[in-house]
């Protein structure tokens, strides 16, 4: 089944902990993204990788560190979690080049208590 | 950077009526304008997109119009059905921008029976 997948789907953790979210796509795309959707549903890009190279790095606290071991995987590690990090995190992928449709994963709902 | 404004934030229509959602963008270099639909608890999914070399695009009950001079684009849904109820996001990006999508703030569409 071709898709963008993320694990875990739900993540509940306490302030100060470190956690990771994993993303994989089997669509053969070269570019992958991380988005954050807050409680007001606002979708904002955080990072983008093209062929394992970081190409977009928005104003995100350096507690967030993306890692792309290969072009089919993009993981997000978050250190010292804060209450304000609670959100839904979406991974997405697209072909590289110019402007293309982005395919989103199912999302990871992170709750920091 | 690009700024995308979207109106209205909520829209309630009767089944069978039309719905129109409007967006404006700030970066005159933007040339790709997708619309995403997000059902409750689900991932955003592309429903239609338009590039700056055309002024209108239609796909069955959905159409998008683009006015480059005024820097605004609109989504039109005709003969609305209950399954059209969702949050709709407009977005903009430009060639050479790493396919970075800047999203609008979303419109919650409710189609009432």
Short mmCIF file of C-alpha atoms in Angstrom, two decimals:
data_model
loop_
_atom_site.label_atom_id
_atom_site.label_comp_id
_atom_site.label_asym_id
_atom_site.label_seq_id
_atom_site.Cartn_x
_atom_site.Cartn_y
_atom_site.Cartn_z
CA UNK A 1 0.00 0.00 0.00
CA UNK A 2 1.69 3.18 -1.20
CA UNK A 3 1.50 5.95 1.36
CA UNK A 4 3.14 8.21 3.86
CA UNK A 5 3.15 6.57 7.26
CA UNK A 6 4.00 7.91 10.70
CA UNK A 7 4.60 6.33 14.08
CA UNK A 8 3.34 6.65 16.68
CA UNK A 9 -0.18 7.92 16.02
CA UNK A 10 -0.56 9.15 19.58
CA UNK A 11 2.15 10.24 21.99
CA UNK A 12 1.48 11.32 25.56
CA UNK A 13 4.47 12.36 27.60
CA UNK A 14 5.56 14.62 30.42
CA UNK A 15 7.33 17.94 30.25
CA UNK A 16 11.09 17.64 30.00
CA UNK A 17 11.10 14.29 28.24
CA UNK A 18 12.68 13.58 24.87
CA UNK A 19 10.64 11.88 22.15
CA UNK A 20 10.88 10.93 18.49
CA UNK A 21 8.36 10.63 15.68
CA UNK A 22 9.15 8.54 12.62
CA UNK A 23 7.98 9.00 9.05
CA UNK A 24 8.34 6.81 6.00
CA UNK A 25 7.12 7.19 2.44
CA UNK A 26 7.14 4.61 -0.34
CA UNK A 27 6.01 6.96 -3.09
CA UNK A 28 9.52 7.37 -4.45
CA UNK A 29 9.53 11.09 -3.60
CA UNK A 30 12.72 13.05 -3.07
CA UNK A 31 11.38 15.68 -0.70
CA UNK A 32 9.90 15.25 2.76
CA UNK A 33 8.44 17.75 5.23
CA UNK A 34 7.38 18.19 8.82
CA UNK A 35 4.37 20.36 9.63
CA UNK A 36 2.90 21.37 12.97
CA UNK A 37 -0.86 21.82 13.33
CA UNK A 38 -1.81 23.63 16.51
CA UNK A 39 -5.07 23.59 18.44
CA UNK A 40 -6.52 26.25 16.14
CA UNK A 41 -5.85 23.99 13.15
CA UNK A 42 -3.17 26.27 11.75
CA UNK A 43 -0.73 24.31 9.56
CA UNK A 44 2.84 25.56 9.53
CA UNK A 45 5.90 24.05 7.93
CA UNK A 46 8.82 23.27 10.20
CA UNK A 47 11.41 21.50 8.06
CA UNK A 48 11.95 20.13 4.59
CA UNK A 49 14.55 17.68 3.31
CA UNK A 50 15.47 16.95 -0.28
CA UNK A 51 17.52 13.79 -0.83
CA UNK A 52 18.61 13.83 2.82
CA UNK A 53 19.65 17.48 2.64
CA UNK A 54 17.92 20.11 4.78
CA UNK A 55 16.42 22.77 2.51
CA UNK A 56 13.78 24.48 4.65
CA UNK A 57 14.32 25.28 8.31
CA UNK A 58 11.70 27.62 9.66
CA UNK A 59 11.95 29.45 12.95
CA UNK A 60 11.72 26.38 15.13
CA UNK A 61 13.32 25.98 18.58
CA UNK A 62 16.54 24.02 18.35
CA UNK A 63 14.97 21.45 20.68
CA UNK A 64 13.50 20.11 17.44
CA UNK A 65 15.96 18.17 15.32
CA UNK A 66 15.00 16.43 12.09
CA UNK A 67 17.02 13.55 10.72
CA UNK A 68 16.81 11.94 7.31
CA UNK A 69 18.72 8.64 7.11
CA UNK A 70 17.63 8.19 3.50
CA UNK A 71 15.21 9.88 1.15
CA UNK A 72 12.34 7.61 2.18
CA UNK A 73 12.58 8.44 5.88
CA UNK A 74 12.38 11.64 7.89
CA UNK A 75 12.32 11.51 11.66
CA UNK A 76 11.69 14.27 14.16
CA UNK A 77 13.35 14.28 17.56
CA UNK A 78 12.18 16.68 20.24
CA UNK A 79 14.22 17.38 23.34
CA UNK A 80 13.01 18.81 26.65
CA UNK A 81 9.35 18.78 25.69
CA UNK A 82 7.22 21.76 26.73
CA UNK A 83 3.46 22.19 27.11
CA UNK A 84 3.40 24.37 23.99
CA UNK A 85 4.73 21.50 21.91
CA UNK A 86 1.36 19.78 22.18
CA UNK A 87 0.01 19.61 18.63
CA UNK A 88 -0.52 17.29 15.71
CA UNK A 89 2.65 16.76 13.69
CA UNK A 90 2.25 15.83 10.05
CA UNK A 91 4.89 14.40 7.80
CA UNK A 92 4.49 14.93 4.05
CA UNK A 93 6.35 14.12 0.86
CA UNK A 94 6.44 15.29 -2.74
CA UNK A 95 8.51 14.94 -5.87
CA UNK A 96 11.35 17.43 -6.08
CA UNK A 97 11.75 20.06 -8.74
CA UNK A 98 9.21 22.80 -8.96
CA UNK A 99 5.87 22.92 -7.18
CA UNK A 100 3.99 19.70 -6.61
CA UNK A 101 1.22 18.19 -4.56
CA UNK A 102 2.33 17.19 -1.09
CA UNK A 103 1.07 13.89 0.30
CA UNK A 104 0.47 13.96 4.03
CA UNK A 105 0.88 11.22 6.58
CA UNK A 106 -1.89 10.44 9.11
CA UNK A 107 -0.38 12.69 11.77
CA UNK A 108 0.99 12.17 15.27
CA UNK A 109 -0.97 13.75 18.10
CA UNK A 110 1.54 14.80 20.74
CA UNK A 111 0.22 15.69 24.18
CA UNK A 112 2.66 17.07 26.74
CA UNK A 113 1.42 17.04 30.34
CA UNK B 1 7.99 35.84 3.23
CA UNK B 2 4.63 34.77 1.89
CA UNK B 3 1.47 35.51 3.87
CA UNK B 4 -1.84 33.87 2.99
CA UNK B 5 -5.12 35.13 4.41
CA UNK B 6 -8.28 33.05 4.20
CA UNK B 7 -11.96 33.94 4.72
CA UNK B 8 -14.37 33.07 6.14
CA UNK B 9 -13.14 31.06 9.10
CA UNK B 10 -16.48 29.25 9.32
CA UNK B 11 -19.13 28.72 6.69
CA UNK B 12 -22.48 27.05 7.07
CA UNK B 13 -24.60 26.22 4.02
CA UNK B 14 -27.68 24.17 3.27
CA UNK B 15 -27.23 20.97 1.32
CA UNK B 16 -27.37 21.73 -2.40
CA UNK B 17 -26.21 25.33 -2.01
CA UNK B 18 -22.87 26.65 -3.20
CA UNK B 19 -19.92 27.52 -0.97
CA UNK B 20 -17.15 29.99 -1.72
CA UNK B 21 -13.91 30.36 0.20
CA UNK B 22 -11.50 33.18 -0.57
CA UNK B 23 -7.77 33.61 -0.10
CA UNK B 24 -5.30 36.39 -0.72
CA UNK B 25 -1.53 36.10 -0.92
CA UNK B 26 1.26 38.62 -0.60
CA UNK B 27 4.18 37.27 -2.66
CA UNK B 28 3.74 38.14 -6.33
CA UNK B 29 6.25 35.38 -7.19
CA UNK B 30 3.89 32.67 -5.90
CA UNK B 31 2.75 30.51 -8.81
CA UNK B 32 1.15 27.40 -7.33
CA UNK B 33 -2.07 27.45 -5.33
CA UNK B 34 -3.41 24.15 -3.94
CA UNK B 35 -6.51 23.57 -1.86
CA UNK B 36 -6.54 20.88 0.81
CA UNK B 37 -9.50 19.30 2.57
CA UNK B 38 -9.09 17.98 6.09
CA UNK B 39 -11.83 15.88 7.63
CA UNK B 40 -12.01 15.61 11.39
CA UNK B 41 -9.08 13.62 12.73
CA UNK B 42 -7.71 12.95 9.27
CA UNK B 43 -4.81 14.13 7.14
CA UNK B 44 -5.04 17.09 4.74
CA UNK B 45 -5.68 15.90 1.19
CA UNK B 46 -5.37 17.83 -2.04
CA UNK B 47 -8.70 18.43 -3.75
CA UNK B 48 -7.68 20.83 -6.52
CA UNK B 49 -4.80 23.07 -7.45
CA UNK B 50 -4.10 25.84 -9.93
CA UNK B 51 -0.95 27.28 -11.40
CA UNK B 52 -0.47 30.92 -12.27
CA UNK B 53 -0.63 30.38 -16.01
CA UNK B 54 -4.39 29.70 -15.87
CA UNK B 55 -7.25 31.67 -14.42
CA UNK B 56 -9.72 28.91 -13.65
CA UNK B 57 -9.81 25.17 -13.16
CA UNK B 58 -12.76 22.90 -12.61
CA UNK B 59 -13.16 19.33 -11.41
CA UNK B 60 -16.77 18.18 -11.19
CA UNK B 61 -18.40 20.17 -8.36
CA UNK B 62 -15.19 21.96 -7.39
CA UNK B 63 -13.62 24.93 -9.14
CA UNK B 64 -10.82 27.33 -8.35
CA UNK B 65 -10.32 30.80 -9.77
CA UNK B 66 -7.14 32.87 -9.67
CA UNK B 67 -6.70 36.61 -10.09
CA UNK B 68 -2.95 37.26 -10.26
CA UNK B 69 -3.34 41.01 -10.49
CA UNK B 70 -5.33 41.19 -7.30
CA UNK B 71 -3.38 38.30 -5.75
CA UNK B 72 -6.40 36.36 -4.71
CA UNK B 73 -7.86 32.94 -5.45
CA UNK B 74 -11.11 31.27 -4.51
CA UNK B 75 -12.57 27.80 -4.08
CA UNK B 76 -16.10 27.20 -5.31
CA UNK B 77 -18.07 24.11 -4.33
CA UNK B 78 -21.44 23.65 -6.02
CA UNK B 79 -24.31 21.36 -5.01
CA UNK B 80 -22.80 20.86 -1.58
CA UNK B 81 -23.31 17.55 0.19
CA UNK B 82 -22.92 16.57 3.85
CA UNK B 83 -19.65 14.79 3.04
CA UNK B 84 -18.21 18.15 1.96
CA UNK B 85 -18.21 19.16 5.64
CA UNK B 86 -14.55 19.59 6.62
CA UNK B 87 -11.84 22.19 7.11
CA UNK B 88 -10.52 23.60 3.83
CA UNK B 89 -7.07 25.14 3.53
CA UNK B 90 -5.71 27.26 0.73
CA UNK B 91 -1.96 27.48 0.25
CA UNK B 92 0.62 29.16 -1.94
CA UNK B 93 4.15 28.38 -3.05
CA UNK B 94 6.60 29.47 -5.72
CA UNK B 95 9.15 27.89 -7.97
CA UNK B 96 12.55 27.83 -6.33
CA UNK B 97 11.08 28.01 -2.87
CA UNK B 98 11.77 24.37 -2.08
CA UNK B 99 8.06 23.62 -2.60
CA UNK B 100 7.38 25.42 0.68
CA UNK B 101 3.64 25.70 1.16
CA UNK B 102 2.31 28.65 3.13
CA UNK B 103 -1.16 27.76 4.33
CA UNK B 104 -4.15 29.94 5.04
CA UNK B 105 -5.82 29.69 8.43
CA UNK B 106 -8.52 27.29 7.26
CA UNK B 107 -12.29 27.43 6.76
CA UNK B 108 -14.61 25.11 8.67
CA UNK B 109 -17.38 24.25 6.21
CA UNK B 110 -20.57 22.73 7.56
CA UNK B 111 -23.18 21.45 5.15
CA UNK B 112 -26.53 21.14 6.86
CA UNK B 113 -29.32 18.82 5.80
#
